[in-house]
Amino acid sequence: QTSGSGSDPGRDAPRPHPVKRRRRWRRALGRQGTRFSPTSAGATFQSRSQEEVDVAVLRWQLLAHPRARAYFESDESLRWVLAQLASRVDRGEDAVLGGADDCVRWRGDAKEEGSPQAALSMVKPGHTEESVLYVNRLLPFIFADDAAFALLMQLPKMPFKMRCGDQLCVNVFHISPGV
């Protein structure tokens, strides 16, 4: 923690159990007319083991842009976000290093905005309330170079369109700068 920044009670508090957290998201967001629904995992989904999640996190952490490292304030916070991403895609798929050919299907929560959008809820650094983030906006924030990130940030603050047409795909190569 940086000197003089004080302690943020929301950051040091233990994270609630995922199921309880999801219920709280639904209650809070339901009042705003937005709802979460778990994405159907399908019969072929194979979750990563904790060791496989850790390996993905270590590989992805090396590729994280300095803006993400600065924003998340600690390696632990960045690793937590990367672990959330890694644990919500199939063990045989890689949203960051998997290449441009295949879709990487999100198996986490989906925010209903017309068509389902891959979403992740987290407490942002410096905040105490959970926020809902679109995964296809979070990934470029963490991994895109400055030029690509600047181009994407000119777009409206909505989920990015995916080139494959599947808004539950989280392959970074499928993120489109088109509206």
PDB file of C-alpha atoms in Angstrom:
ATOM      1  CA  GLN A   1       0.000   0.000   0.000  1.00  0.00           C
ATOM      2  CA  THR A   2       1.305   3.466  -0.823  1.00  0.00           C
ATOM      3  CA  SER A   3       2.191   5.771   2.036  1.00  0.00           C
ATOM      4  CA  GLY A   4      -0.454   8.288   3.003  1.00  0.00           C
ATOM      5  CA  SER A   5      -3.222   6.468   1.143  1.00  0.00           C
ATOM      6  CA  GLY A   6      -4.947   5.274   4.301  1.00  0.00           C
ATOM      7  CA  SER A   7      -6.721   1.987   4.694  1.00  0.00           C
ATOM      8  CA  ASP A   8      -9.717   1.088   2.620  1.00  0.00           C
ATOM      9  CA  PRO A   9     -11.921  -1.208   4.732  1.00  0.00           C
ATOM     10  CA  GLY A  10     -13.539  -2.670   1.609  1.00  0.00           C
ATOM     11  CA  ARG A  11     -10.226  -3.895   0.220  1.00  0.00           C
ATOM     12  CA  ASP A  12      -9.045  -5.709   3.345  1.00  0.00           C
ATOM     13  CA  ALA A  13     -12.366  -7.354   4.170  1.00  0.00           C
ATOM     14  CA  PRO A  14     -12.698 -11.027   3.238  1.00  0.00           C
ATOM     15  CA  ARG A  15     -14.589 -11.617   0.025  1.00  0.00           C
ATOM     16  CA  PRO A  16     -18.056 -13.115   0.526  1.00  0.00           C
ATOM     17  CA  HIS A  17     -18.868 -16.610  -0.630  1.00  0.00           C
ATOM     18  CA  PRO A  18     -19.503 -16.556  -4.442  1.00  0.00           C
ATOM     19  CA  VAL A  19     -23.084 -17.841  -4.215  1.00  0.00           C
ATOM     20  CA  LYS A  20     -24.021 -15.328  -1.520  1.00  0.00           C
ATOM     21  CA  ARG A  21     -22.270 -12.602  -3.510  1.00  0.00           C
ATOM     22  CA  ARG A  22     -24.264 -13.513  -6.637  1.00  0.00           C
ATOM     23  CA  ARG A  23     -27.537 -13.287  -4.701  1.00  0.00           C
ATOM     24  CA  ARG A  24     -26.537  -9.865  -3.435  1.00  0.00           C
ATOM     25  CA  TRP A  25     -25.701  -8.739  -7.014  1.00  0.00           C
ATOM     26  CA  ARG A  26     -29.083  -9.889  -8.223  1.00  0.00           C
ATOM     27  CA  ARG A  27     -30.908  -8.101  -5.394  1.00  0.00           C
ATOM     28  CA  ALA A  28     -28.962  -4.862  -5.844  1.00  0.00           C
ATOM     29  CA  LEU A  29     -29.101  -4.841  -9.622  1.00  0.00           C
ATOM     30  CA  GLY A  30     -32.675  -6.063  -9.797  1.00  0.00           C
ATOM     31  CA  ARG A  31     -33.814  -2.749  -8.354  1.00  0.00           C
ATOM     32  CA  GLN A  32     -32.138  -1.057 -11.319  1.00  0.00           C
ATOM     33  CA  GLY A  33     -33.873  -3.238 -13.889  1.00  0.00           C
ATOM     34  CA  THR A  34     -30.763  -5.267 -14.667  1.00  0.00           C
ATOM     35  CA  ARG A  35     -30.450  -8.903 -13.808  1.00  0.00           C
ATOM     36  CA  PHE A  36     -27.721 -11.484 -13.713  1.00  0.00           C
ATOM     37  CA  SER A  37     -28.146 -15.016 -14.816  1.00  0.00           C
ATOM     38  CA  PRO A  38     -25.558 -17.744 -14.687  1.00  0.00           C
ATOM     39  CA  THR A  39     -24.363 -18.774 -18.103  1.00  0.00           C
ATOM     40  CA  SER A  40     -25.259 -22.291 -19.082  1.00  0.00           C
ATOM     41  CA  ALA A  41     -22.079 -24.290 -18.742  1.00  0.00           C
ATOM     42  CA  GLY A  42     -23.194 -26.960 -21.182  1.00  0.00           C
ATOM     43  CA  ALA A  43     -22.269 -30.616 -21.103  1.00  0.00           C
ATOM     44  CA  THR A  44     -18.733 -30.126 -22.401  1.00  0.00           C
ATOM     45  CA  PHE A  45     -17.523 -27.482 -19.939  1.00  0.00           C
ATOM     46  CA  GLN A  46     -14.483 -28.558 -17.937  1.00  0.00           C
ATOM     47  CA  SER A  47     -13.428 -26.199 -15.184  1.00  0.00           C
ATOM     48  CA  ARG A  48      -9.771 -25.583 -14.446  1.00  0.00           C
ATOM     49  CA  SER A  49      -8.189 -27.039 -11.334  1.00  0.00           C
ATOM     50  CA  GLN A  50      -6.721 -24.527  -8.882  1.00  0.00           C
ATOM     51  CA  GLU A  51      -3.258 -25.399 -10.196  1.00  0.00           C
ATOM     52  CA  GLU A  52      -4.384 -24.705 -13.791  1.00  0.00           C
ATOM     53  CA  VAL A  53      -5.910 -21.377 -12.725  1.00  0.00           C
ATOM     54  CA  ASP A  54      -2.623 -20.449 -11.007  1.00  0.00           C
ATOM     55  CA  VAL A  55      -0.620 -21.291 -14.144  1.00  0.00           C
ATOM     56  CA  ALA A  56      -2.925 -19.182 -16.344  1.00  0.00           C
ATOM     57  CA  VAL A  57      -2.697 -16.296 -13.876  1.00  0.00           C
ATOM     58  CA  LEU A  58       1.102 -16.408 -13.865  1.00  0.00           C
ATOM     59  CA  ARG A  59       1.261 -16.422 -17.679  1.00  0.00           C
ATOM     60  CA  TRP A  60      -1.290 -13.618 -18.022  1.00  0.00           C
ATOM     61  CA  GLN A  61       0.273 -11.531 -15.264  1.00  0.00           C
ATOM     62  CA  LEU A  62       3.474 -11.273 -17.323  1.00  0.00           C
ATOM     63  CA  LEU A  63       1.435  -9.748 -20.169  1.00  0.00           C
ATOM     64  CA  ALA A  64      -0.545  -7.252 -18.073  1.00  0.00           C
ATOM     65  CA  HIS A  65      -0.098  -3.649 -19.174  1.00  0.00           C
ATOM     66  CA  PRO A  66       1.480  -1.262 -16.627  1.00  0.00           C
ATOM     67  CA  ARG A  67      -1.826   0.697 -16.482  1.00  0.00           C
ATOM     68  CA  ALA A  68      -3.508  -2.429 -15.038  1.00  0.00           C
ATOM     69  CA  ARG A  69      -0.699  -2.991 -12.546  1.00  0.00           C
ATOM     70  CA  ALA A  70      -1.002   0.623 -11.380  1.00  0.00           C
ATOM     71  CA  TYR A  71      -4.813   0.526 -11.215  1.00  0.00           C
ATOM     72  CA  PHE A  72      -5.066  -2.675  -9.185  1.00  0.00           C
ATOM     73  CA  GLU A  73      -2.397  -1.299  -6.800  1.00  0.00           C
ATOM     74  CA  SER A  74      -1.030  -4.706  -5.827  1.00  0.00           C
ATOM     75  CA  ASP A  75      -0.020  -7.912  -7.545  1.00  0.00           C
ATOM     76  CA  GLU A  76      -2.463  -9.743  -5.282  1.00  0.00           C
ATOM     77  CA  SER A  77      -5.431  -7.690  -6.547  1.00  0.00           C
ATOM     78  CA  LEU A  78      -4.435  -8.182 -10.168  1.00  0.00           C
ATOM     79  CA  ARG A  79      -3.954 -11.927  -9.598  1.00  0.00           C
ATOM     80  CA  TRP A  80      -7.430 -12.144  -8.023  1.00  0.00           C
ATOM     81  CA  VAL A  81      -9.034 -10.569 -11.112  1.00  0.00           C
ATOM     82  CA  LEU A  82      -7.036 -12.796 -13.461  1.00  0.00           C
ATOM     83  CA  ALA A  83      -8.035 -15.865 -11.413  1.00  0.00           C
ATOM     84  CA  GLN A  84     -11.703 -14.895 -11.754  1.00  0.00           C
ATOM     85  CA  LEU A  85     -11.252 -14.702 -15.513  1.00  0.00           C
ATOM     86  CA  ALA A  86      -9.303 -17.980 -15.752  1.00  0.00           C
ATOM     87  CA  SER A  87     -11.770 -19.935 -13.634  1.00  0.00           C
ATOM     88  CA  ARG A  88     -14.751 -18.931 -15.773  1.00  0.00           C
ATOM     89  CA  VAL A  89     -13.574 -20.305 -19.099  1.00  0.00           C
ATOM     90  CA  ASP A  90     -13.042 -23.919 -20.109  1.00  0.00           C
ATOM     91  CA  ARG A  91      -9.730 -25.479 -19.107  1.00  0.00           C
ATOM     92  CA  GLY A  92      -8.881 -26.081 -22.783  1.00  0.00           C
ATOM     93  CA  GLU A  93      -9.432 -22.435 -23.787  1.00  0.00           C
ATOM     94  CA  ASP A  94      -7.345 -19.310 -23.248  1.00  0.00           C
ATOM     95  CA  ALA A  95      -8.950 -15.875 -23.609  1.00  0.00           C
ATOM     96  CA  VAL A  96      -5.576 -14.124 -23.851  1.00  0.00           C
ATOM     97  CA  LEU A  97      -3.091 -16.502 -25.490  1.00  0.00           C
ATOM     98  CA  GLY A  98      -5.435 -18.855 -27.337  1.00  0.00           C
ATOM     99  CA  GLY A  99      -5.198 -17.302 -30.791  1.00  0.00           C
ATOM    100  CA  ALA A 100      -7.724 -15.648 -33.049  1.00  0.00           C
ATOM    101  CA  ASP A 101      -9.486 -18.652 -34.550  1.00  0.00           C
ATOM    102  CA  ASP A 102     -11.688 -20.049 -31.790  1.00  0.00           C
ATOM    103  CA  CYS A 103     -14.237 -18.485 -29.496  1.00  0.00           C
ATOM    104  CA  VAL A 104     -13.584 -18.640 -25.758  1.00  0.00           C
ATOM    105  CA  ARG A 105     -16.991 -18.998 -24.117  1.00  0.00           C
ATOM    106  CA  TRP A 106     -17.579 -17.207 -20.807  1.00  0.00           C
ATOM    107  CA  ARG A 107     -19.000 -19.543 -18.139  1.00  0.00           C
ATOM    108  CA  GLY A 108     -19.544 -16.949 -15.439  1.00  0.00           C
ATOM    109  CA  ASP A 109     -22.342 -14.486 -14.826  1.00  0.00           C
ATOM    110  CA  ALA A 110     -23.996 -12.700 -17.691  1.00  0.00           C
ATOM    111  CA  LYS A 111     -25.577  -9.288 -17.585  1.00  0.00           C
ATOM    112  CA  GLU A 112     -28.756  -9.124 -19.633  1.00  0.00           C
ATOM    113  CA  GLU A 113     -28.508  -6.129 -21.966  1.00  0.00           C
ATOM    114  CA  GLY A 114     -30.547  -7.276 -24.928  1.00  0.00           C
ATOM    115  CA  SER A 115     -28.284 -10.236 -25.520  1.00  0.00           C
ATOM    116  CA  PRO A 116     -26.349 -11.693 -22.568  1.00  0.00           C
ATOM    117  CA  GLN A 117     -23.001  -9.991 -21.907  1.00  0.00           C
ATOM    118  CA  ALA A 118     -20.097 -11.623 -20.065  1.00  0.00           C
ATOM    119  CA  ALA A 119     -19.861  -9.806 -16.734  1.00  0.00           C
ATOM    120  CA  LEU A 120     -17.783  -9.860 -13.599  1.00  0.00           C
ATOM    121  CA  SER A 121     -18.618  -8.143 -10.338  1.00  0.00           C
ATOM    122  CA  MET A 122     -15.843  -6.800  -8.157  1.00  0.00           C
ATOM    123  CA  VAL A 123     -14.974  -4.032  -5.769  1.00  0.00           C
ATOM    124  CA  LYS A 124     -12.830  -1.594  -7.720  1.00  0.00           C
ATOM    125  CA  PRO A 125      -9.712  -0.208  -6.028  1.00  0.00           C
ATOM    126  CA  GLY A 126     -10.606   2.855  -3.992  1.00  0.00           C
ATOM    127  CA  HIS A 127     -14.310   1.893  -3.822  1.00  0.00           C
ATOM    128  CA  THR A 128     -16.366   0.032  -1.245  1.00  0.00           C
ATOM    129  CA  GLU A 129     -19.319  -1.041  -3.408  1.00  0.00           C
ATOM    130  CA  GLU A 130     -19.222  -3.810  -5.981  1.00  0.00           C
ATOM    131  CA  SER A 131     -19.378  -2.792  -9.617  1.00  0.00           C
ATOM    132  CA  VAL A 132     -20.364  -4.836 -12.628  1.00  0.00           C
ATOM    133  CA  LEU A 133     -17.716  -4.898 -15.339  1.00  0.00           C
ATOM    134  CA  TYR A 134     -18.088  -6.187 -18.861  1.00  0.00           C
ATOM    135  CA  VAL A 135     -15.384  -8.780 -19.408  1.00  0.00           C
ATOM    136  CA  ASN A 136     -14.824  -7.647 -22.994  1.00  0.00           C
ATOM    137  CA  ARG A 137     -13.958  -4.160 -21.621  1.00  0.00           C
ATOM    138  CA  LEU A 138     -11.858  -5.455 -18.725  1.00  0.00           C
ATOM    139  CA  LEU A 139      -9.615  -7.608 -20.929  1.00  0.00           C
ATOM    140  CA  PRO A 140      -8.376  -4.738 -23.153  1.00  0.00           C
ATOM    141  CA  PHE A 141      -7.835  -2.594 -20.054  1.00  0.00           C
ATOM    142  CA  ILE A 142      -5.510  -5.261 -18.694  1.00  0.00           C
ATOM    143  CA  PHE A 143      -3.818  -6.456 -21.894  1.00  0.00           C
ATOM    144  CA  ALA A 144      -4.151  -4.020 -24.833  1.00  0.00           C
ATOM    145  CA  ASP A 145      -1.288  -1.802 -25.920  1.00  0.00           C
ATOM    146  CA  ASP A 146      -1.715   1.962 -25.642  1.00  0.00           C
ATOM    147  CA  ALA A 147      -2.835   2.519 -29.246  1.00  0.00           C
ATOM    148  CA  ALA A 148      -5.492  -0.217 -29.218  1.00  0.00           C
ATOM    149  CA  PHE A 149      -6.705   0.841 -25.785  1.00  0.00           C
ATOM    150  CA  ALA A 150      -6.997   4.499 -26.847  1.00  0.00           C
ATOM    151  CA  LEU A 151      -9.063   3.450 -29.886  1.00  0.00           C
ATOM    152  CA  LEU A 152     -11.418   1.322 -27.782  1.00  0.00           C
ATOM    153  CA  MET A 153     -11.842   4.018 -25.133  1.00  0.00           C
ATOM    154  CA  GLN A 154     -13.321   6.347 -27.767  1.00  0.00           C
ATOM    155  CA  LEU A 155     -16.314   4.007 -28.039  1.00  0.00           C
ATOM    156  CA  PRO A 156     -19.433   4.345 -25.849  1.00  0.00           C
ATOM    157  CA  LYS A 157     -19.211   2.782 -22.391  1.00  0.00           C
ATOM    158  CA  MET A 158     -21.153  -0.265 -23.462  1.00  0.00           C
ATOM    159  CA  PRO A 159     -19.968  -3.827 -24.019  1.00  0.00           C
ATOM    160  CA  PHE A 160     -17.717  -4.052 -27.047  1.00  0.00           C
ATOM    161  CA  LYS A 161     -19.023  -5.966 -30.049  1.00  0.00           C
ATOM    162  CA  MET A 162     -17.381  -9.292 -30.703  1.00  0.00           C
ATOM    163  CA  ARG A 163     -16.263 -10.066 -34.261  1.00  0.00           C
ATOM    164  CA  CYS A 164     -17.607 -13.608 -33.939  1.00  0.00           C
ATOM    165  CA  GLY A 165     -21.089 -12.277 -33.056  1.00  0.00           C
ATOM    166  CA  ASP A 166     -21.142 -14.129 -29.709  1.00  0.00           C
ATOM    167  CA  GLN A 167     -21.295 -11.620 -26.870  1.00  0.00           C
ATOM    168  CA  LEU A 168     -20.396 -14.385 -24.394  1.00  0.00           C
ATOM    169  CA  CYS A 169     -17.093 -14.957 -26.205  1.00  0.00           C
ATOM    170  CA  VAL A 170     -14.175 -13.419 -24.285  1.00  0.00           C
ATOM    171  CA  ASN A 171     -11.352 -14.071 -26.742  1.00  0.00           C
ATOM    172  CA  VAL A 172      -9.343 -10.818 -26.805  1.00  0.00           C
ATOM    173  CA  PHE A 173      -8.758 -11.282 -30.534  1.00  0.00           C
ATOM    174  CA  HIS A 174     -12.525 -11.177 -31.170  1.00  0.00           C
ATOM    175  CA  ILE A 175     -13.053  -7.743 -29.596  1.00  0.00           C
ATOM    176  CA  SER A 176     -14.093  -5.321 -32.331  1.00  0.00           C
ATOM    177  CA  PRO A 177     -13.473  -1.582 -32.433  1.00  0.00           C
ATOM    178  CA  GLY A 178     -16.725  -1.232 -34.391  1.00  0.00           C
ATOM    179  CA  VAL A 179     -19.936  -0.136 -32.719  1.00  0.00           C
TER     180      VAL A 179
END
